[in-house]
Short mmCIF file of C-alpha atoms and ligand atoms in Angstrom, two decimals:
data_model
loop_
_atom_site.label_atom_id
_atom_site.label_comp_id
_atom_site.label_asym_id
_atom_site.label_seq_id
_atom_site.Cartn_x
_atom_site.Cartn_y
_atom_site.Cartn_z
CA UNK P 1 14.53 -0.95 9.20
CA UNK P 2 14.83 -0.92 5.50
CA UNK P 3 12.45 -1.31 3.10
CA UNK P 4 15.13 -2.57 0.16
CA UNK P 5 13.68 -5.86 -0.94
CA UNK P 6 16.26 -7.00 -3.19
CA UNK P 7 19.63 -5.61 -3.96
CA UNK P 8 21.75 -7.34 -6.98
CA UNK P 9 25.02 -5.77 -7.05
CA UNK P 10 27.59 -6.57 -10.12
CA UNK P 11 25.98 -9.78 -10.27
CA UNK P 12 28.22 -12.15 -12.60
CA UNK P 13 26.52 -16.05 -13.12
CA UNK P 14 28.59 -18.66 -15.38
CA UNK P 15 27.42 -22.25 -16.26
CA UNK P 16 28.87 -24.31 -18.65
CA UNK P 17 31.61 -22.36 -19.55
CA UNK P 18 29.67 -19.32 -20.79
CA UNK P 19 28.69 -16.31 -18.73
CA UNK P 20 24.92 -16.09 -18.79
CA UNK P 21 24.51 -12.73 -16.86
CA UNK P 22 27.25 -9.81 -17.21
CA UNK P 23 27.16 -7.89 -14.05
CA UNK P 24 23.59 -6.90 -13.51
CA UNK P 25 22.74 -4.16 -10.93
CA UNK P 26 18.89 -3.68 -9.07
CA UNK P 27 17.52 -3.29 -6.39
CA UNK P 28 13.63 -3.67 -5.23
CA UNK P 29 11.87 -1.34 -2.30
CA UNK P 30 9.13 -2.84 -0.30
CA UNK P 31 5.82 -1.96 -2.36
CA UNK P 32 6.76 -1.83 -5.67
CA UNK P 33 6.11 -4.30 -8.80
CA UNK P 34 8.34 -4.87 -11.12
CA UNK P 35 8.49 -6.24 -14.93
CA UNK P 36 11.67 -8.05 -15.76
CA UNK P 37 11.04 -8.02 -19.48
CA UNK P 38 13.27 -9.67 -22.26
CA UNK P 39 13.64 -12.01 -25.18
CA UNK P 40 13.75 -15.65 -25.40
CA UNK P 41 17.23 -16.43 -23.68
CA UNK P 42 18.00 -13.02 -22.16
CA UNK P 43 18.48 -14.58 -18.55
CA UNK P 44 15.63 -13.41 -16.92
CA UNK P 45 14.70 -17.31 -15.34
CA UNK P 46 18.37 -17.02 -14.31
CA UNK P 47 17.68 -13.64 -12.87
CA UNK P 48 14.81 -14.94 -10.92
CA UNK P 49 17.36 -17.87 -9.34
CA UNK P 50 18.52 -15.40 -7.40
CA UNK P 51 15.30 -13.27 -6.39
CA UNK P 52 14.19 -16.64 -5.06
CA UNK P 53 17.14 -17.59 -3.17
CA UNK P 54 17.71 -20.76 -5.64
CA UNK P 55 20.77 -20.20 -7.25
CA UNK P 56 24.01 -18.30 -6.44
CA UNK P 57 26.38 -15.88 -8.21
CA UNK P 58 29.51 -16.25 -9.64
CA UNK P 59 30.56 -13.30 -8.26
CA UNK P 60 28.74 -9.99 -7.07
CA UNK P 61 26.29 -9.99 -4.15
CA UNK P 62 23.02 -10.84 -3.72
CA UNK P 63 20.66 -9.96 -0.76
CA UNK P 64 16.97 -10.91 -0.40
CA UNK P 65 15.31 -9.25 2.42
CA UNK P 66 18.51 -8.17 3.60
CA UNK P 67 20.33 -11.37 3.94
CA UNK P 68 23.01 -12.03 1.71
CA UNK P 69 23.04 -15.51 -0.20
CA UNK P 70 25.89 -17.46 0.60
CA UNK P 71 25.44 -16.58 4.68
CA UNK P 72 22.08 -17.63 5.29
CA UNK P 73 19.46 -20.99 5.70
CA UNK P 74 18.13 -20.71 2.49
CA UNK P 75 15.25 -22.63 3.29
CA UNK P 76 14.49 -20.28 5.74
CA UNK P 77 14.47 -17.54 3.18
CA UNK P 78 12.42 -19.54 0.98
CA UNK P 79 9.31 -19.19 3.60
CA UNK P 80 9.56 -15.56 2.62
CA UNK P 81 9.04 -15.32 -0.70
CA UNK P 82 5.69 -16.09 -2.70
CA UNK P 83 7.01 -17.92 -6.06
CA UNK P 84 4.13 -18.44 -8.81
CA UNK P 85 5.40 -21.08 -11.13
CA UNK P 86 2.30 -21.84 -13.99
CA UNK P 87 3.94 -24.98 -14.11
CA UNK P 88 3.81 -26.21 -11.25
CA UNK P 89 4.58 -29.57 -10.58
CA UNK P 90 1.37 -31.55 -8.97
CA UNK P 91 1.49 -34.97 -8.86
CA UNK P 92 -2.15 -35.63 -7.20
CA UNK P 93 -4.98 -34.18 -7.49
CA UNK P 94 -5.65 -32.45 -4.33
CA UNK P 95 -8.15 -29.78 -4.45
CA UNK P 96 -7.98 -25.72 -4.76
CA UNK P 97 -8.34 -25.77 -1.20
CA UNK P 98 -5.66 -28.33 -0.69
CA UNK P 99 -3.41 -26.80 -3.24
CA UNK P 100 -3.65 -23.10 -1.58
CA UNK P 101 -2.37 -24.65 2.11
CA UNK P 102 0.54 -25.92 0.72
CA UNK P 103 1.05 -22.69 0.43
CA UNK P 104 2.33 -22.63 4.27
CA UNK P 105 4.48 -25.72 3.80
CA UNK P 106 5.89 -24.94 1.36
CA UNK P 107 5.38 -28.16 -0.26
CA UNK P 108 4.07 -29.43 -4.14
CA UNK P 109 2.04 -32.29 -2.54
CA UNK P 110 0.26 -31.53 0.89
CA UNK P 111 2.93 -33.98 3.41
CA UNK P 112 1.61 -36.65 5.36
CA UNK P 113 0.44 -36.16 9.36
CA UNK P 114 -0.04 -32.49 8.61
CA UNK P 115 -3.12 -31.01 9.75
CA UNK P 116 -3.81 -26.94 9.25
CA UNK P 117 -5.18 -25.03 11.93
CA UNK P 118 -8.78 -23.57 12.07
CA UNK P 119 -7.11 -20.23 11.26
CA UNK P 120 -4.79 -21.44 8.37
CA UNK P 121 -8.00 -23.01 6.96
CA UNK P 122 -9.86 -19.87 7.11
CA UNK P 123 -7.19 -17.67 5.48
CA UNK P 124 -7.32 -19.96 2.77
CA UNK P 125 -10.54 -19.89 2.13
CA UNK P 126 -10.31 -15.72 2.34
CA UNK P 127 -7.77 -15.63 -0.35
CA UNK P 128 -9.21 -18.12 -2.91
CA UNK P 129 -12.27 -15.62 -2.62
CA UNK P 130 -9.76 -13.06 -3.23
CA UNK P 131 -8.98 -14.98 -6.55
CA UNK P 132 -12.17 -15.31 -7.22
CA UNK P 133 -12.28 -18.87 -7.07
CA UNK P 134 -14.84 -19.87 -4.10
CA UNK P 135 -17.17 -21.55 -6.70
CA UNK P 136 -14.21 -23.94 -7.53
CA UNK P 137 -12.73 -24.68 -4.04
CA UNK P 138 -13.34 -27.73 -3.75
CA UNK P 139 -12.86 -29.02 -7.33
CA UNK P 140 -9.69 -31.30 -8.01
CA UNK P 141 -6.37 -29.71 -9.65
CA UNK P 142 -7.01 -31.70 -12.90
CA UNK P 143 -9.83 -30.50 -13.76
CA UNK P 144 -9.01 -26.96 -13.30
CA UNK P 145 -8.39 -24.67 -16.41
CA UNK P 146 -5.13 -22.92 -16.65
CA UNK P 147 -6.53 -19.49 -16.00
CA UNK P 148 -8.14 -20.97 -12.58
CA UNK P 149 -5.05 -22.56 -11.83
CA UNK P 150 -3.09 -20.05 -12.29
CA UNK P 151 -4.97 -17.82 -9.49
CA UNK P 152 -4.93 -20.36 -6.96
CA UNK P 153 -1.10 -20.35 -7.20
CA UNK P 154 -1.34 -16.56 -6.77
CA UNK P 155 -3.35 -17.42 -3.33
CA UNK P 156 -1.37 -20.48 -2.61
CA UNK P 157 1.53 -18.03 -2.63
CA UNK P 158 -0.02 -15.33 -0.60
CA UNK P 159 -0.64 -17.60 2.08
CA UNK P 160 2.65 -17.59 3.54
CA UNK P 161 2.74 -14.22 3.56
CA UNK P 162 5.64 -13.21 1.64
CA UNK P 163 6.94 -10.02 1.82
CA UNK P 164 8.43 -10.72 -2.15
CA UNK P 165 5.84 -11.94 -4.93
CA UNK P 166 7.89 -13.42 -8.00
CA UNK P 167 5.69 -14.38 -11.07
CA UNK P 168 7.01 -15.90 -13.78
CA UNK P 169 5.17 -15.97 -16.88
CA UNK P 170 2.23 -15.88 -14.88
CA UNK P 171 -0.25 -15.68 -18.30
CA UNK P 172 1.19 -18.27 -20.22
CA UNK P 173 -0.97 -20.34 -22.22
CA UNK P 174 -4.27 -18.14 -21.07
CA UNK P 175 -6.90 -16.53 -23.40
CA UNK P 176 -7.55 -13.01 -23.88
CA UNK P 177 -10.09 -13.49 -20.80
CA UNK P 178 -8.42 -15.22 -18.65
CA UNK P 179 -5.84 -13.39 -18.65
CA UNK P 180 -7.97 -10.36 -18.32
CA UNK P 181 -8.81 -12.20 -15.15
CA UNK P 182 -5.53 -12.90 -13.69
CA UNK P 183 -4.43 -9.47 -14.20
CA UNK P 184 -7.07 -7.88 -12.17
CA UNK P 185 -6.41 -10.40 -9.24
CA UNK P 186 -2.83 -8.50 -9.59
CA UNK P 187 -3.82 -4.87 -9.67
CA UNK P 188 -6.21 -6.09 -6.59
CA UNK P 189 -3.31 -7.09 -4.74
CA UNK P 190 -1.15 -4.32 -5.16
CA UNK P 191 -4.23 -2.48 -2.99
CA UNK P 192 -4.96 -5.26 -0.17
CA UNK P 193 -1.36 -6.32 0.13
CA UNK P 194 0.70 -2.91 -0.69
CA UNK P 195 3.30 -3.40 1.15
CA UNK P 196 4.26 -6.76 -0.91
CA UNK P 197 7.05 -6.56 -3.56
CA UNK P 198 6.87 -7.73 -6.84
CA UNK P 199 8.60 -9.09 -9.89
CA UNK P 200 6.33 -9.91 -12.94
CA UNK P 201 8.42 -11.96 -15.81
CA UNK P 202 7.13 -11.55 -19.29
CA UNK P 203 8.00 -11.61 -22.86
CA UNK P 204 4.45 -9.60 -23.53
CA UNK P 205 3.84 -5.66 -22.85
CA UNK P 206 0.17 -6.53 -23.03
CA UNK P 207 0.89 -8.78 -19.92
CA UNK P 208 1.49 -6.12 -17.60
CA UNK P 209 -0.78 -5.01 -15.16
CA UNK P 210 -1.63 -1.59 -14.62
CA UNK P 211 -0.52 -1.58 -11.15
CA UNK P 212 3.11 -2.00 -12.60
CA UNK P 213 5.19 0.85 -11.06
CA UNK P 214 9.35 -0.13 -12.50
CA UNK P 215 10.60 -2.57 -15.03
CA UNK P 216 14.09 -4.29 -15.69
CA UNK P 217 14.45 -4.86 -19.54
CA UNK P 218 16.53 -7.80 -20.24
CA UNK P 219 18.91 -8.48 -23.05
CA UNK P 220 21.79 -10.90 -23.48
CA UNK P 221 22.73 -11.25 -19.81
CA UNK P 222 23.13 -7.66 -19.85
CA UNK P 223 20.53 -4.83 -18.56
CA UNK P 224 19.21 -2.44 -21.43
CA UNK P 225 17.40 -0.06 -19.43
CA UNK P 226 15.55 -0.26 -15.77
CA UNK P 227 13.74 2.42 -13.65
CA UNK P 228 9.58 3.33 -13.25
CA UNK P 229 7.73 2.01 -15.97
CA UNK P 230 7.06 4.92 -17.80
CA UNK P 231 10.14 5.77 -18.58
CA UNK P 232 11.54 2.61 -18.79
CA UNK P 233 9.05 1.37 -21.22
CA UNK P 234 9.63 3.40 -24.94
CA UNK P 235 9.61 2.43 -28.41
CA UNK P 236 13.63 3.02 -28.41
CA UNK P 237 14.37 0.69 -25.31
CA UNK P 238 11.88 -2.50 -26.58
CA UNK P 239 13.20 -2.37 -29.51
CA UNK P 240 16.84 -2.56 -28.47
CA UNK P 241 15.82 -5.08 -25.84
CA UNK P 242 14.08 -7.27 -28.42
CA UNK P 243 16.65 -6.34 -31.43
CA UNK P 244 13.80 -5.68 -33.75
CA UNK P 245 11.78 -2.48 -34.45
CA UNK P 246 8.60 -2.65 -32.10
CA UNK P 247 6.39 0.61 -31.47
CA UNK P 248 5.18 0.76 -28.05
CA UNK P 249 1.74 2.39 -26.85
CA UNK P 250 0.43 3.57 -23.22
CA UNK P 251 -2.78 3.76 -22.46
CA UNK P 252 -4.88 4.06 -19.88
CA UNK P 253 -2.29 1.89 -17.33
CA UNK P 254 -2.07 -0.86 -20.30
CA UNK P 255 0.75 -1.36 -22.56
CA UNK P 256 0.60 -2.40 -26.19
CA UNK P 257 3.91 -3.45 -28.62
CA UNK P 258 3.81 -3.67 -32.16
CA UNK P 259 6.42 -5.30 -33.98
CA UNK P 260 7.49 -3.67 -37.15
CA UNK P 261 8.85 -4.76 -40.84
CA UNK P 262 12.23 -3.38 -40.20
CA UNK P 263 12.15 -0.37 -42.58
CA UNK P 264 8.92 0.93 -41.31
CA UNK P 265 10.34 2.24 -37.85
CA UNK P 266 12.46 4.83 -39.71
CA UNK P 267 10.08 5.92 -41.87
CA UNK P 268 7.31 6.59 -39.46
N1 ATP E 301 22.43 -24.57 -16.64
C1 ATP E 301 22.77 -23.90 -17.73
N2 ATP E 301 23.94 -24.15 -18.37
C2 ATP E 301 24.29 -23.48 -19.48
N3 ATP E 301 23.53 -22.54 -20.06
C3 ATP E 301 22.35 -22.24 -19.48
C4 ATP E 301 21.90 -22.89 -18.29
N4 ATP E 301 20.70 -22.38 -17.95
C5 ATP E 301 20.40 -21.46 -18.89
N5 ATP E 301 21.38 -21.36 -19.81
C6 ATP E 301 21.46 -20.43 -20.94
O1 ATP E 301 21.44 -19.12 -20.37
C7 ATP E 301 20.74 -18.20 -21.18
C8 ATP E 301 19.66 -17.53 -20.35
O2 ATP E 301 18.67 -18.48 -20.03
P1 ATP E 301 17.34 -18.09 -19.22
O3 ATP E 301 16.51 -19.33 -19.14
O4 ATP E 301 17.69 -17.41 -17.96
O5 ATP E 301 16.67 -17.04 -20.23
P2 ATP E 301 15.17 -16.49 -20.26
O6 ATP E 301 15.30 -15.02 -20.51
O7 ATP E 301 14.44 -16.90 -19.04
O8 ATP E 301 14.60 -17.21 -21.53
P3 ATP E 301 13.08 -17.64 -21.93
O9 ATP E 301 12.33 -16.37 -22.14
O10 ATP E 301 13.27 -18.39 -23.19
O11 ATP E 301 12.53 -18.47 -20.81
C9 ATP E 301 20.21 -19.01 -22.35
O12 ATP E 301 21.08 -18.81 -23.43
C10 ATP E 301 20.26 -20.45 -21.87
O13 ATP E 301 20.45 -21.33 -22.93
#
């Protein structure tokens, strides 16, 4: 069987009249995390439509899993893939616990006559300890901070399973600690679920965890530069994505940018 997890082929997308995304190219293997990295507006939500079987191409193929969009139940799809959303939509305020089971329906709210089973219930539980978030199981989703809520979407999303993890933005709005936080629950996973595939969307180097293996760099609908991280990654490719002069550092597994006055990059 293959392992390809994704595979975007000449992938056109128009709305509105304009074309958003200009024939973009990739494709994921089982077991490896990826960075889709770009400016404000580059089209990397739109990019992510189609990772998570929400949105179809203009033209170009898309195949998740190895079903092409356009052919399949997309719902069906859907129970495949993990999708962490920071803003995620609760209306009540049902508990970590709660929160994490939807995980298997696939639901915002937890639906009505639905009962997990002793096992489901236990598998929760073993993930929000993954998350590090036993001491708060039980508390309510409001009074949650954003860091805590933010990992039980990671295990809400694990629940299910999925053989593709998209996380988008995934340290918005966090502090230096939390985030700290949140990206060790992510270099965890890539050891007790290896096998899982990845795609980490950020505007921030200092975002990525170490565990990163590839990244897709984003710019106007178009892709500047994709491949493993390392050599992906450079001071010449950021600051083309980004259309400013950024210097980029590497070190020990963590990345650091540092945006420039425009003369300085030449001169250093
Ligand atoms: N439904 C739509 N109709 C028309 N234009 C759209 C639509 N959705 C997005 N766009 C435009 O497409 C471009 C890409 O948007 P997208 O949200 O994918 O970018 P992004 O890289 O995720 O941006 P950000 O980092 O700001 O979230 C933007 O110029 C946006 O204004």
């Amino acid at each position: 069987m293959s392992s390809t997890v994704l595979d975007l082929t000449d992938v056109v997308f128009r709305r509105g009249g304009n074309e958003l995304i200009h024939g973009v190219s990739w494709r994921i293997e089982a077991g490896e995390h990826w960075a889709l990295l770009g400016p404000n507006g580059a089209g990397k939500s739109t990019l992510l439509g189609f990772c998570s079987a929400q949105v179809h191409p203009t033209s170009g193929t898309v195949d998740v899993l190895g079903k092409r969009l356009g052919r399949v139940e997309l719902q069906e799809l859907r129970r495949h893939i993990g999708h962490v959303n920071p803003r995620h939509p609760l209306q009540t305020a049902l508990t970590v616990h709660q929160v994490v089971l939807t995980g298997i329906t696939g639901t915002v709210e937890l639906p009505m006559r639905w009962t997990p089973t002793d096992a489901q219930v236990r598998t929760a539980d073993e993930l929000i300890d993954e998350v590090g978030l036993t001491h708060r199981r039980d508390a309510r989703w409001p009074h949650l901070s954003q860091g805590e809520r933010g990992r039980a979407l990671i295990a809400r999303a694990l629940l299910a399973q999925p053989e593709l993890l998209l996380l988008d933005e995934p340290t918005t709005g966090l502090d230096v600690a939390a985030r700290e936080q949140l990206l060790t629950v992510l270099d965890r996973l890539a050891h007790t679920a290896p096998e899982v595939a990845s795609v980490l969307v950020t505007h921030h180097l200092e975002e990525l965890p170490t565990t990163t293996t590839h990244a897709l760099l984003l710019a106007h609908g178009q892709v500047v530069a994709a491949g493993p991280v390392a050599e992906t990654v450079t001071t010449e490719t950021i600051t083309r994505t980004f259309d400013h002069p950024i210097e980029v550092d590497h070190d020990n597994g963590r990345w650091r940018a540092r945006a420039l006055p425009p003369a300085r990059l030449h001169s250093a």
